[in-house]
């Protein structure tokens, strides 16, 4: 297309309103400029596009033919500009987040509340997977950001930023074990009690297995549940003991219905981290959510 698009834009508004003055007002230019641009367009195309009338102007047959093609093109471009401005102003858009269950419970819910208060027009889609599956989905482009619990293996193309430290504790129903004051249990001591935990496909399960392995023990599981939300009810009924992030179980510890089993071995600290693919640019919504996640670092 050799003709300047601005000519077609002016032609579109003149044809739409059938008035040079009205078109000039919409375009924020003077009426003589509109007339001059239309004459230039007619010269380039080699035909008349408008006929003046008492009511304003009307399209010639050639003008009608041109308008049939120019109108949808201009309207599509204008719509695209409007949507782009809406996205830039965070008045429109969708944020795609992957997460693990523990990261969702301990960090994402609170941060999402802050984000939605600031940017209520942004739609949010959240998928909860195991850490390995969540990382795989991030690499495939299913998510923009991924909030996961360490430990996790990541590739060089993935960037990682720590959001919060996480400490697991071993808990039981109060009275289930006759806990001696100031006398920590060894892992060998608690091996005689039934254990509830997550499936072996999770990084959390592998973390506990590694902890036992370092102590020269095997992590034996009696009850396996698919969700972190199912661990606590099993423990509350006195069916087993189990590890769980302290942040999740704190309200139940304060109420006295659950007790922490003190361990002689110090359990390593884990982290909640935000991941993103360095090979894919983040949307403006993802950038803003990253700011919300990292602004108030929680040690």
PDB file of C-alpha atoms in Angstrom:
ATOM      1  CA  UNK A   1       0.000   0.000   0.000  1.00  0.00           C
ATOM      2  CA  UNK A   2       1.693   3.177  -1.201  1.00  0.00           C
ATOM      3  CA  UNK A   3      -0.934   5.573   0.155  1.00  0.00           C
ATOM      4  CA  UNK A   4      -0.411   6.990   3.642  1.00  0.00           C
ATOM      5  CA  UNK A   5      -2.743   5.305   6.136  1.00  0.00           C
ATOM      6  CA  UNK A   6      -3.580   8.728   7.572  1.00  0.00           C
ATOM      7  CA  UNK A   7      -5.350   9.536   4.296  1.00  0.00           C
ATOM      8  CA  UNK A   8      -7.541   6.464   4.664  1.00  0.00           C
ATOM      9  CA  UNK A   9      -8.234   7.302   8.291  1.00  0.00           C
ATOM     10  CA  UNK A  10      -9.466  10.764   7.302  1.00  0.00           C
ATOM     11  CA  UNK A  11     -11.456   9.278   4.411  1.00  0.00           C
ATOM     12  CA  UNK A  12     -13.083   6.847   6.887  1.00  0.00           C
ATOM     13  CA  UNK A  13     -14.295   9.609   9.206  1.00  0.00           C
ATOM     14  CA  UNK A  14     -15.539  11.845   6.403  1.00  0.00           C
ATOM     15  CA  UNK A  15     -17.440   8.911   4.885  1.00  0.00           C
ATOM     16  CA  UNK A  16     -18.775   7.868   8.287  1.00  0.00           C
ATOM     17  CA  UNK A  17     -20.147  11.295   9.243  1.00  0.00           C
ATOM     18  CA  UNK A  18     -20.723  12.544   5.645  1.00  0.00           C
ATOM     19  CA  UNK A  19     -19.375  15.879   6.781  1.00  0.00           C
ATOM     20  CA  UNK A  20     -15.897  17.407   6.497  1.00  0.00           C
ATOM     21  CA  UNK A  21     -16.321  19.659   9.534  1.00  0.00           C
ATOM     22  CA  UNK A  22     -17.535  16.845  11.804  1.00  0.00           C
ATOM     23  CA  UNK A  23     -14.655  14.643  10.684  1.00  0.00           C
ATOM     24  CA  UNK A  24     -12.184  17.456  11.436  1.00  0.00           C
ATOM     25  CA  UNK A  25     -13.570  17.822  14.955  1.00  0.00           C
ATOM     26  CA  UNK A  26     -13.223  14.096  15.651  1.00  0.00           C
ATOM     27  CA  UNK A  27      -9.682  14.070  14.254  1.00  0.00           C
ATOM     28  CA  UNK A  28      -8.684  17.289  16.093  1.00  0.00           C
ATOM     29  CA  UNK A  29      -7.487  18.958  12.895  1.00  0.00           C
ATOM     30  CA  UNK A  30      -8.909  21.880  10.929  1.00  0.00           C
ATOM     31  CA  UNK A  31     -11.414  21.465   8.116  1.00  0.00           C
ATOM     32  CA  UNK A  32      -9.123  22.774   5.325  1.00  0.00           C
ATOM     33  CA  UNK A  33      -6.584  20.067   6.238  1.00  0.00           C
ATOM     34  CA  UNK A  34      -9.273  17.398   5.911  1.00  0.00           C
ATOM     35  CA  UNK A  35     -10.232  18.760   2.484  1.00  0.00           C
ATOM     36  CA  UNK A  36      -6.584  18.824   1.374  1.00  0.00           C
ATOM     37  CA  UNK A  37      -5.951  15.206   2.495  1.00  0.00           C
ATOM     38  CA  UNK A  38      -9.054  13.983   0.677  1.00  0.00           C
ATOM     39  CA  UNK A  39      -7.922  15.743  -2.518  1.00  0.00           C
ATOM     40  CA  UNK A  40      -4.493  14.118  -2.177  1.00  0.00           C
ATOM     41  CA  UNK A  41      -6.092  10.700  -1.732  1.00  0.00           C
ATOM     42  CA  UNK A  42      -8.313  11.232  -4.782  1.00  0.00           C
ATOM     43  CA  UNK A  43      -5.268  12.246  -6.827  1.00  0.00           C
ATOM     44  CA  UNK A  44      -3.343   9.149  -5.769  1.00  0.00           C
ATOM     45  CA  UNK A  45      -6.277   6.827  -6.503  1.00  0.00           C
ATOM     46  CA  UNK A  46      -7.243   8.648  -9.704  1.00  0.00           C
ATOM     47  CA  UNK A  47     -10.956   9.014  -8.958  1.00  0.00           C
ATOM     48  CA  UNK A  48     -13.501  11.142  -7.106  1.00  0.00           C
ATOM     49  CA  UNK A  49     -14.541   9.797  -3.717  1.00  0.00           C
ATOM     50  CA  UNK A  50     -17.101  12.391  -2.537  1.00  0.00           C
ATOM     51  CA  UNK A  51     -19.794  14.556  -4.051  1.00  0.00           C
ATOM     52  CA  UNK A  52     -20.799  17.688  -2.150  1.00  0.00           C
ATOM     53  CA  UNK A  53     -24.497  18.163  -1.334  1.00  0.00           C
ATOM     54  CA  UNK A  54     -26.588  20.563   0.736  1.00  0.00           C
ATOM     55  CA  UNK A  55     -26.574  18.070   3.608  1.00  0.00           C
ATOM     56  CA  UNK A  56     -22.789  17.654   3.451  1.00  0.00           C
ATOM     57  CA  UNK A  57     -21.116  15.078   1.214  1.00  0.00           C
ATOM     58  CA  UNK A  58     -21.966  11.679  -0.147  1.00  0.00           C
ATOM     59  CA  UNK A  59     -19.824   8.900  -1.514  1.00  0.00           C
ATOM     60  CA  UNK A  60     -19.383   8.310  -5.227  1.00  0.00           C
ATOM     61  CA  UNK A  61     -19.714   4.677  -6.427  1.00  0.00           C
ATOM     62  CA  UNK A  62     -15.907   4.457  -6.259  1.00  0.00           C
ATOM     63  CA  UNK A  63     -16.004   5.945  -2.754  1.00  0.00           C
ATOM     64  CA  UNK A  64     -18.619   3.386  -1.702  1.00  0.00           C
ATOM     65  CA  UNK A  65     -16.416   0.573  -2.969  1.00  0.00           C
ATOM     66  CA  UNK A  66     -13.385   1.917  -1.094  1.00  0.00           C
ATOM     67  CA  UNK A  67     -15.363   2.464   2.120  1.00  0.00           C
ATOM     68  CA  UNK A  68     -16.508  -1.172   2.118  1.00  0.00           C
ATOM     69  CA  UNK A  69     -12.854  -2.187   2.576  1.00  0.00           C
ATOM     70  CA  UNK A  70     -11.504   0.772   4.555  1.00  0.00           C
ATOM     71  CA  UNK A  71     -14.213   0.777   7.248  1.00  0.00           C
ATOM     72  CA  UNK A  72     -13.640  -2.756   8.660  1.00  0.00           C
ATOM     73  CA  UNK A  73      -9.859  -2.268   8.481  1.00  0.00           C
ATOM     74  CA  UNK A  74      -9.976   1.041  10.380  1.00  0.00           C
ATOM     75  CA  UNK A  75     -12.476  -0.237  12.948  1.00  0.00           C
ATOM     76  CA  UNK A  76     -10.350  -3.315  13.570  1.00  0.00           C
ATOM     77  CA  UNK A  77      -7.234  -1.178  14.084  1.00  0.00           C
ATOM     78  CA  UNK A  78      -9.065   1.276  16.352  1.00  0.00           C
ATOM     79  CA  UNK A  79     -10.436  -1.622  18.400  1.00  0.00           C
ATOM     80  CA  UNK A  80      -6.933  -3.045  18.692  1.00  0.00           C
ATOM     81  CA  UNK A  81      -5.611   0.313  19.900  1.00  0.00           C
ATOM     82  CA  UNK A  82      -8.372   0.543  22.510  1.00  0.00           C
ATOM     83  CA  UNK A  83      -7.654  -2.953  23.789  1.00  0.00           C
ATOM     84  CA  UNK A  84      -3.926  -2.221  23.926  1.00  0.00           C
ATOM     85  CA  UNK A  85      -4.548   0.943  25.935  1.00  0.00           C
ATOM     86  CA  UNK A  86      -6.835  -1.020  28.270  1.00  0.00           C
ATOM     87  CA  UNK A  87      -4.124  -3.641  28.794  1.00  0.00           C
ATOM     88  CA  UNK A  88      -1.487  -0.952  29.387  1.00  0.00           C
ATOM     89  CA  UNK A  89      -3.779   0.731  31.933  1.00  0.00           C
ATOM     90  CA  UNK A  90      -4.512  -2.694  33.524  1.00  0.00           C
ATOM     91  CA  UNK A  91      -8.209  -2.301  32.740  1.00  0.00           C
ATOM     92  CA  UNK A  92      -8.181  -5.546  30.777  1.00  0.00           C
ATOM     93  CA  UNK A  93      -6.116  -8.711  30.602  1.00  0.00           C
ATOM     94  CA  UNK A  94      -5.645 -12.173  32.074  1.00  0.00           C
ATOM     95  CA  UNK A  95      -2.964 -13.327  34.495  1.00  0.00           C
ATOM     96  CA  UNK A  96      -1.964 -17.003  34.232  1.00  0.00           C
ATOM     97  CA  UNK A  97      -0.454 -18.454  37.408  1.00  0.00           C
ATOM     98  CA  UNK A  98       0.714 -21.946  38.270  1.00  0.00           C
ATOM     99  CA  UNK A  99       1.199 -22.938  41.891  1.00  0.00           C
ATOM    100  CA  UNK A 100       1.727 -25.790  44.277  1.00  0.00           C
ATOM    101  CA  UNK A 101      -0.775 -26.415  47.035  1.00  0.00           C
ATOM    102  CA  UNK A 102       1.465 -25.284  49.870  1.00  0.00           C
ATOM    103  CA  UNK A 103       2.491 -22.116  48.014  1.00  0.00           C
ATOM    104  CA  UNK A 104      -1.190 -21.386  47.339  1.00  0.00           C
ATOM    105  CA  UNK A 105      -2.128 -21.747  50.997  1.00  0.00           C
ATOM    106  CA  UNK A 106       0.825 -19.899  52.519  1.00  0.00           C
ATOM    107  CA  UNK A 107       1.466 -17.047  50.054  1.00  0.00           C
ATOM    108  CA  UNK A 108      -0.714 -16.850  46.970  1.00  0.00           C
ATOM    109  CA  UNK A 109      -4.089 -16.307  48.621  1.00  0.00           C
ATOM    110  CA  UNK A 110      -2.945 -13.277  50.618  1.00  0.00           C
ATOM    111  CA  UNK A 111      -1.011 -11.760  47.726  1.00  0.00           C
ATOM    112  CA  UNK A 112      -3.894 -12.369  45.328  1.00  0.00           C
ATOM    113  CA  UNK A 113      -6.181 -10.436  47.668  1.00  0.00           C
ATOM    114  CA  UNK A 114      -3.830  -7.422  47.469  1.00  0.00           C
ATOM    115  CA  UNK A 115      -3.528  -7.705  43.686  1.00  0.00           C
ATOM    116  CA  UNK A 116      -7.296  -7.889  43.148  1.00  0.00           C
ATOM    117  CA  UNK A 117      -7.846  -4.822  45.308  1.00  0.00           C
ATOM    118  CA  UNK A 118      -5.403  -2.836  43.165  1.00  0.00           C
ATOM    119  CA  UNK A 119      -6.304  -4.271  39.746  1.00  0.00           C
ATOM    120  CA  UNK A 120      -9.904  -5.553  39.916  1.00  0.00           C
ATOM    121  CA  UNK A 121     -10.334  -5.629  36.119  1.00  0.00           C
ATOM    122  CA  UNK A 122      -7.575  -8.205  35.555  1.00  0.00           C
ATOM    123  CA  UNK A 123      -8.855 -11.766  35.276  1.00  0.00           C
ATOM    124  CA  UNK A 124      -6.802 -14.386  37.083  1.00  0.00           C
ATOM    125  CA  UNK A 125      -6.482 -18.059  36.158  1.00  0.00           C
ATOM    126  CA  UNK A 126      -4.769 -20.312  38.709  1.00  0.00           C
ATOM    127  CA  UNK A 127      -3.775 -23.950  38.238  1.00  0.00           C
ATOM    128  CA  UNK A 128      -2.532 -26.085  41.122  1.00  0.00           C
ATOM    129  CA  UNK A 129      -0.114 -28.927  40.327  1.00  0.00           C
ATOM    130  CA  UNK A 130       2.791 -30.782  41.836  1.00  0.00           C
ATOM    131  CA  UNK A 131       6.017 -28.758  41.643  1.00  0.00           C
ATOM    132  CA  UNK A 132       7.545 -30.824  38.771  1.00  0.00           C
ATOM    133  CA  UNK A 133       4.338 -30.634  36.717  1.00  0.00           C
ATOM    134  CA  UNK A 134       3.964 -26.945  37.465  1.00  0.00           C
ATOM    135  CA  UNK A 135       7.496 -26.237  36.208  1.00  0.00           C
ATOM    136  CA  UNK A 136       6.805 -28.279  33.067  1.00  0.00           C
ATOM    137  CA  UNK A 137       3.669 -26.226  32.398  1.00  0.00           C
ATOM    138  CA  UNK A 138       5.646 -23.012  32.884  1.00  0.00           C
ATOM    139  CA  UNK A 139       8.157 -24.089  30.239  1.00  0.00           C
ATOM    140  CA  UNK A 140       5.364 -24.959  27.808  1.00  0.00           C
ATOM    141  CA  UNK A 141       3.885 -21.455  28.169  1.00  0.00           C
ATOM    142  CA  UNK A 142       0.767 -22.487  30.064  1.00  0.00           C
ATOM    143  CA  UNK A 143       1.651 -20.060  32.887  1.00  0.00           C
ATOM    144  CA  UNK A 144       3.446 -16.737  33.042  1.00  0.00           C
ATOM    145  CA  UNK A 145       4.407 -17.055  36.682  1.00  0.00           C
ATOM    146  CA  UNK A 146       4.811 -20.101  38.862  1.00  0.00           C
ATOM    147  CA  UNK A 147       4.749 -20.065  42.659  1.00  0.00           C
ATOM    148  CA  UNK A 148       6.288 -23.259  44.010  1.00  0.00           C
ATOM    149  CA  UNK A 149       7.788 -24.878  47.081  1.00  0.00           C
ATOM    150  CA  UNK A 150      11.422 -25.934  47.068  1.00  0.00           C
ATOM    151  CA  UNK A 151      13.305 -28.178  46.603  1.00  0.00           C
ATOM    152  CA  UNK A 152      12.811 -28.295  42.852  1.00  0.00           C
ATOM    153  CA  UNK A 153      14.999 -28.903  39.800  1.00  0.00           C
ATOM    154  CA  UNK A 154      14.831 -26.089  37.260  1.00  0.00           C
ATOM    155  CA  UNK A 155      16.441 -25.464  33.871  1.00  0.00           C
ATOM    156  CA  UNK A 156      18.755 -22.580  33.003  1.00  0.00           C
ATOM    157  CA  UNK A 157      15.990 -20.751  31.148  1.00  0.00           C
ATOM    158  CA  UNK A 158      13.947 -20.393  34.348  1.00  0.00           C
ATOM    159  CA  UNK A 159      14.546 -17.501  36.741  1.00  0.00           C
ATOM    160  CA  UNK A 160      13.733 -17.916  40.440  1.00  0.00           C
ATOM    161  CA  UNK A 161      13.120 -15.373  43.205  1.00  0.00           C
ATOM    162  CA  UNK A 162      12.583 -16.268  46.864  1.00  0.00           C
ATOM    163  CA  UNK A 163       9.327 -14.988  48.338  1.00  0.00           C
ATOM    164  CA  UNK A 164       9.134 -16.629  51.759  1.00  0.00           C
ATOM    165  CA  UNK A 165      10.947 -19.086  54.008  1.00  0.00           C
ATOM    166  CA  UNK A 166       9.022 -22.167  55.066  1.00  0.00           C
ATOM    167  CA  UNK A 167       9.522 -24.316  58.162  1.00  0.00           C
ATOM    168  CA  UNK A 168       7.883 -27.728  58.456  1.00  0.00           C
ATOM    169  CA  UNK A 169       6.943 -29.200  61.829  1.00  0.00           C
ATOM    170  CA  UNK A 170       5.931 -32.678  62.902  1.00  0.00           C
ATOM    171  CA  UNK A 171       2.511 -32.622  64.562  1.00  0.00           C
ATOM    172  CA  UNK A 172       0.046 -34.927  66.293  1.00  0.00           C
ATOM    173  CA  UNK A 173      -3.322 -34.705  67.949  1.00  0.00           C
ATOM    174  CA  UNK A 174      -2.862 -33.335  71.441  1.00  0.00           C
ATOM    175  CA  UNK A 175      -2.628 -36.309  73.786  1.00  0.00           C
ATOM    176  CA  UNK A 176      -1.893 -38.777  70.969  1.00  0.00           C
ATOM    177  CA  UNK A 177       1.737 -38.924  72.121  1.00  0.00           C
ATOM    178  CA  UNK A 178       2.650 -38.358  75.753  1.00  0.00           C
ATOM    179  CA  UNK A 179       5.099 -35.590  75.008  1.00  0.00           C
ATOM    180  CA  UNK A 180       7.757 -35.159  77.675  1.00  0.00           C
ATOM    181  CA  UNK A 181       8.529 -31.522  78.433  1.00  0.00           C
ATOM    182  CA  UNK A 182      11.853 -30.281  76.977  1.00  0.00           C
ATOM    183  CA  UNK A 183      12.686 -33.776  75.704  1.00  0.00           C
ATOM    184  CA  UNK A 184      12.922 -33.853  71.914  1.00  0.00           C
ATOM    185  CA  UNK A 185      12.199 -37.030  70.012  1.00  0.00           C
ATOM    186  CA  UNK A 186      14.596 -38.472  67.472  1.00  0.00           C
ATOM    187  CA  UNK A 187      13.315 -39.494  64.067  1.00  0.00           C
ATOM    188  CA  UNK A 188      14.001 -43.079  65.091  1.00  0.00           C
ATOM    189  CA  UNK A 189      11.653 -42.606  68.081  1.00  0.00           C
ATOM    190  CA  UNK A 190       8.735 -41.441  65.905  1.00  0.00           C
ATOM    191  CA  UNK A 191       9.184 -44.170  63.297  1.00  0.00           C
ATOM    192  CA  UNK A 192       6.974 -46.419  65.414  1.00  0.00           C
ATOM    193  CA  UNK A 193       3.971 -44.125  64.891  1.00  0.00           C
ATOM    194  CA  UNK A 194       1.847 -44.186  61.712  1.00  0.00           C
ATOM    195  CA  UNK A 195       2.705 -41.397  59.266  1.00  0.00           C
ATOM    196  CA  UNK A 196       0.409 -39.467  56.892  1.00  0.00           C
ATOM    197  CA  UNK A 197       1.837 -37.510  53.966  1.00  0.00           C
ATOM    198  CA  UNK A 198       1.524 -36.569  50.292  1.00  0.00           C
ATOM    199  CA  UNK A 199       2.179 -38.846  47.271  1.00  0.00           C
ATOM    200  CA  UNK A 200       5.718 -39.636  46.155  1.00  0.00           C
ATOM    201  CA  UNK A 201       5.161 -37.576  42.972  1.00  0.00           C
ATOM    202  CA  UNK A 202       5.442 -34.382  45.048  1.00  0.00           C
ATOM    203  CA  UNK A 203       8.610 -32.470  45.889  1.00  0.00           C
ATOM    204  CA  UNK A 204       7.339 -32.248  49.490  1.00  0.00           C
ATOM    205  CA  UNK A 205       7.329 -36.023  49.847  1.00  0.00           C
ATOM    206  CA  UNK A 206      10.839 -36.257  48.419  1.00  0.00           C
ATOM    207  CA  UNK A 207      11.973 -33.536  50.823  1.00  0.00           C
ATOM    208  CA  UNK A 208      10.798 -35.593  53.819  1.00  0.00           C
ATOM    209  CA  UNK A 209      12.381 -38.744  52.400  1.00  0.00           C
ATOM    210  CA  UNK A 210      15.699 -36.922  52.037  1.00  0.00           C
ATOM    211  CA  UNK A 211      15.445 -35.654  55.626  1.00  0.00           C
ATOM    212  CA  UNK A 212      15.027 -39.214  56.913  1.00  0.00           C
ATOM    213  CA  UNK A 213      17.728 -40.524  54.592  1.00  0.00           C
ATOM    214  CA  UNK A 214      20.250 -38.053  56.056  1.00  0.00           C
ATOM    215  CA  UNK A 215      19.438 -39.525  59.465  1.00  0.00           C
ATOM    216  CA  UNK A 216      20.039 -43.064  58.151  1.00  0.00           C
ATOM    217  CA  UNK A 217      16.330 -43.932  58.195  1.00  0.00           C
ATOM    218  CA  UNK A 218      13.594 -44.801  55.718  1.00  0.00           C
ATOM    219  CA  UNK A 219      10.556 -42.546  55.543  1.00  0.00           C
ATOM    220  CA  UNK A 220       7.698 -45.020  56.010  1.00  0.00           C
ATOM    221  CA  UNK A 221       4.200 -43.919  55.053  1.00  0.00           C
ATOM    222  CA  UNK A 222       1.025 -45.505  56.419  1.00  0.00           C
ATOM    223  CA  UNK A 223      -1.575 -43.106  55.005  1.00  0.00           C
ATOM    224  CA  UNK A 224      -1.076 -41.290  51.709  1.00  0.00           C
ATOM    225  CA  UNK A 225      -3.419 -38.438  50.799  1.00  0.00           C
ATOM    226  CA  UNK A 226      -3.607 -36.402  47.581  1.00  0.00           C
ATOM    227  CA  UNK A 227      -3.929 -32.974  49.199  1.00  0.00           C
ATOM    228  CA  UNK A 228      -2.338 -30.980  52.003  1.00  0.00           C
ATOM    229  CA  UNK A 229      -5.875 -30.176  53.155  1.00  0.00           C
ATOM    230  CA  UNK A 230      -6.433 -33.878  53.902  1.00  0.00           C
ATOM    231  CA  UNK A 231      -3.416 -34.280  56.167  1.00  0.00           C
ATOM    232  CA  UNK A 232      -4.735 -32.223  59.064  1.00  0.00           C
ATOM    233  CA  UNK A 233      -8.112 -34.027  59.427  1.00  0.00           C
ATOM    234  CA  UNK A 234      -6.284 -37.376  59.561  1.00  0.00           C
ATOM    235  CA  UNK A 235      -4.062 -36.057  62.348  1.00  0.00           C
ATOM    236  CA  UNK A 236      -6.981 -34.419  64.176  1.00  0.00           C
ATOM    237  CA  UNK A 237      -8.714 -37.800  64.366  1.00  0.00           C
ATOM    238  CA  UNK A 238      -5.618 -39.350  65.904  1.00  0.00           C
ATOM    239  CA  UNK A 239      -5.017 -41.661  62.954  1.00  0.00           C
ATOM    240  CA  UNK A 240      -1.406 -40.650  62.349  1.00  0.00           C
ATOM    241  CA  UNK A 241       1.295 -38.054  62.851  1.00  0.00           C
ATOM    242  CA  UNK A 242       2.577 -35.934  59.991  1.00  0.00           C
ATOM    243  CA  UNK A 243       4.733 -33.081  58.750  1.00  0.00           C
ATOM    244  CA  UNK A 244       3.089 -29.852  57.707  1.00  0.00           C
ATOM    245  CA  UNK A 245       4.277 -26.238  57.209  1.00  0.00           C
ATOM    246  CA  UNK A 246       4.052 -24.388  60.504  1.00  0.00           C
ATOM    247  CA  UNK A 247       2.346 -21.404  58.864  1.00  0.00           C
ATOM    248  CA  UNK A 248      -0.596 -23.592  57.840  1.00  0.00           C
ATOM    249  CA  UNK A 249      -1.050 -25.286  61.214  1.00  0.00           C
ATOM    250  CA  UNK A 250      -0.504 -22.247  63.491  1.00  0.00           C
ATOM    251  CA  UNK A 251      -4.224 -21.581  64.206  1.00  0.00           C
ATOM    252  CA  UNK A 252      -4.685 -25.194  65.376  1.00  0.00           C
ATOM    253  CA  UNK A 253      -1.591 -24.994  67.566  1.00  0.00           C
ATOM    254  CA  UNK A 254      -2.958 -21.889  69.271  1.00  0.00           C
ATOM    255  CA  UNK A 255      -6.283 -23.612  69.945  1.00  0.00           C
ATOM    256  CA  UNK A 256      -4.478 -26.506  71.647  1.00  0.00           C
ATOM    257  CA  UNK A 257      -6.044 -29.295  69.580  1.00  0.00           C
ATOM    258  CA  UNK A 258      -2.765 -30.001  67.780  1.00  0.00           C
ATOM    259  CA  UNK A 259       0.715 -30.290  69.280  1.00  0.00           C
ATOM    260  CA  UNK A 260       4.179 -30.072  67.765  1.00  0.00           C
ATOM    261  CA  UNK A 261       6.407 -33.087  68.312  1.00  0.00           C
ATOM    262  CA  UNK A 262       9.861 -31.605  69.068  1.00  0.00           C
ATOM    263  CA  UNK A 263      12.619 -33.279  67.078  1.00  0.00           C
ATOM    264  CA  UNK A 264      16.268 -33.671  67.990  1.00  0.00           C
ATOM    265  CA  UNK A 265      17.190 -33.463  64.298  1.00  0.00           C
ATOM    266  CA  UNK A 266      16.803 -29.996  62.800  1.00  0.00           C
ATOM    267  CA  UNK A 267      14.637 -30.036  59.714  1.00  0.00           C
ATOM    268  CA  UNK A 268      16.029 -27.876  56.874  1.00  0.00           C
ATOM    269  CA  UNK A 269      14.134 -24.741  55.927  1.00  0.00           C
ATOM    270  CA  UNK A 270      12.385 -24.683  52.565  1.00  0.00           C
ATOM    271  CA  UNK A 271      11.356 -21.699  50.446  1.00  0.00           C
ATOM    272  CA  UNK A 272       8.374 -20.467  48.483  1.00  0.00           C
ATOM    273  CA  UNK A 273       9.739 -19.100  45.201  1.00  0.00           C
ATOM    274  CA  UNK A 274       8.334 -17.369  42.167  1.00  0.00           C
ATOM    275  CA  UNK A 275       9.513 -18.717  38.816  1.00  0.00           C
ATOM    276  CA  UNK A 276       9.290 -17.333  35.291  1.00  0.00           C
ATOM    277  CA  UNK A 277      10.675 -18.290  31.906  1.00  0.00           C
ATOM    278  CA  UNK A 278      13.441 -15.878  30.879  1.00  0.00           C
ATOM    279  CA  UNK A 279      12.770 -16.678  27.223  1.00  0.00           C
ATOM    280  CA  UNK A 280       9.224 -15.292  27.378  1.00  0.00           C
ATOM    281  CA  UNK A 281       8.449 -11.621  28.155  1.00  0.00           C
ATOM    282  CA  UNK A 282       5.997 -11.092  31.002  1.00  0.00           C
ATOM    283  CA  UNK A 283       2.746  -9.236  30.434  1.00  0.00           C
ATOM    284  CA  UNK A 284       2.131  -5.971  32.290  1.00  0.00           C
ATOM    285  CA  UNK A 285      -0.296  -7.802  34.593  1.00  0.00           C
ATOM    286  CA  UNK A 286       2.366 -10.408  35.400  1.00  0.00           C
ATOM    287  CA  UNK A 287       4.900  -7.655  36.136  1.00  0.00           C
ATOM    288  CA  UNK A 288       2.472  -6.022  38.569  1.00  0.00           C
ATOM    289  CA  UNK A 289       1.723  -9.327  40.280  1.00  0.00           C
ATOM    290  CA  UNK A 290       5.457  -9.982  40.592  1.00  0.00           C
ATOM    291  CA  UNK A 291       5.766  -6.611  42.360  1.00  0.00           C
ATOM    292  CA  UNK A 292       2.988  -7.584  44.773  1.00  0.00           C
ATOM    293  CA  UNK A 293       4.663 -10.924  45.476  1.00  0.00           C
ATOM    294  CA  UNK A 294       8.104  -9.478  46.121  1.00  0.00           C
ATOM    295  CA  UNK A 295       7.386  -6.079  47.665  1.00  0.00           C
ATOM    296  CA  UNK A 296       6.870  -7.395  51.185  1.00  0.00           C
ATOM    297  CA  UNK A 297       9.414 -10.158  51.563  1.00  0.00           C
ATOM    298  CA  UNK A 298       8.458 -12.575  54.312  1.00  0.00           C
ATOM    299  CA  UNK A 299      11.549 -14.230  55.901  1.00  0.00           C
TER     300      UNK A 299
END
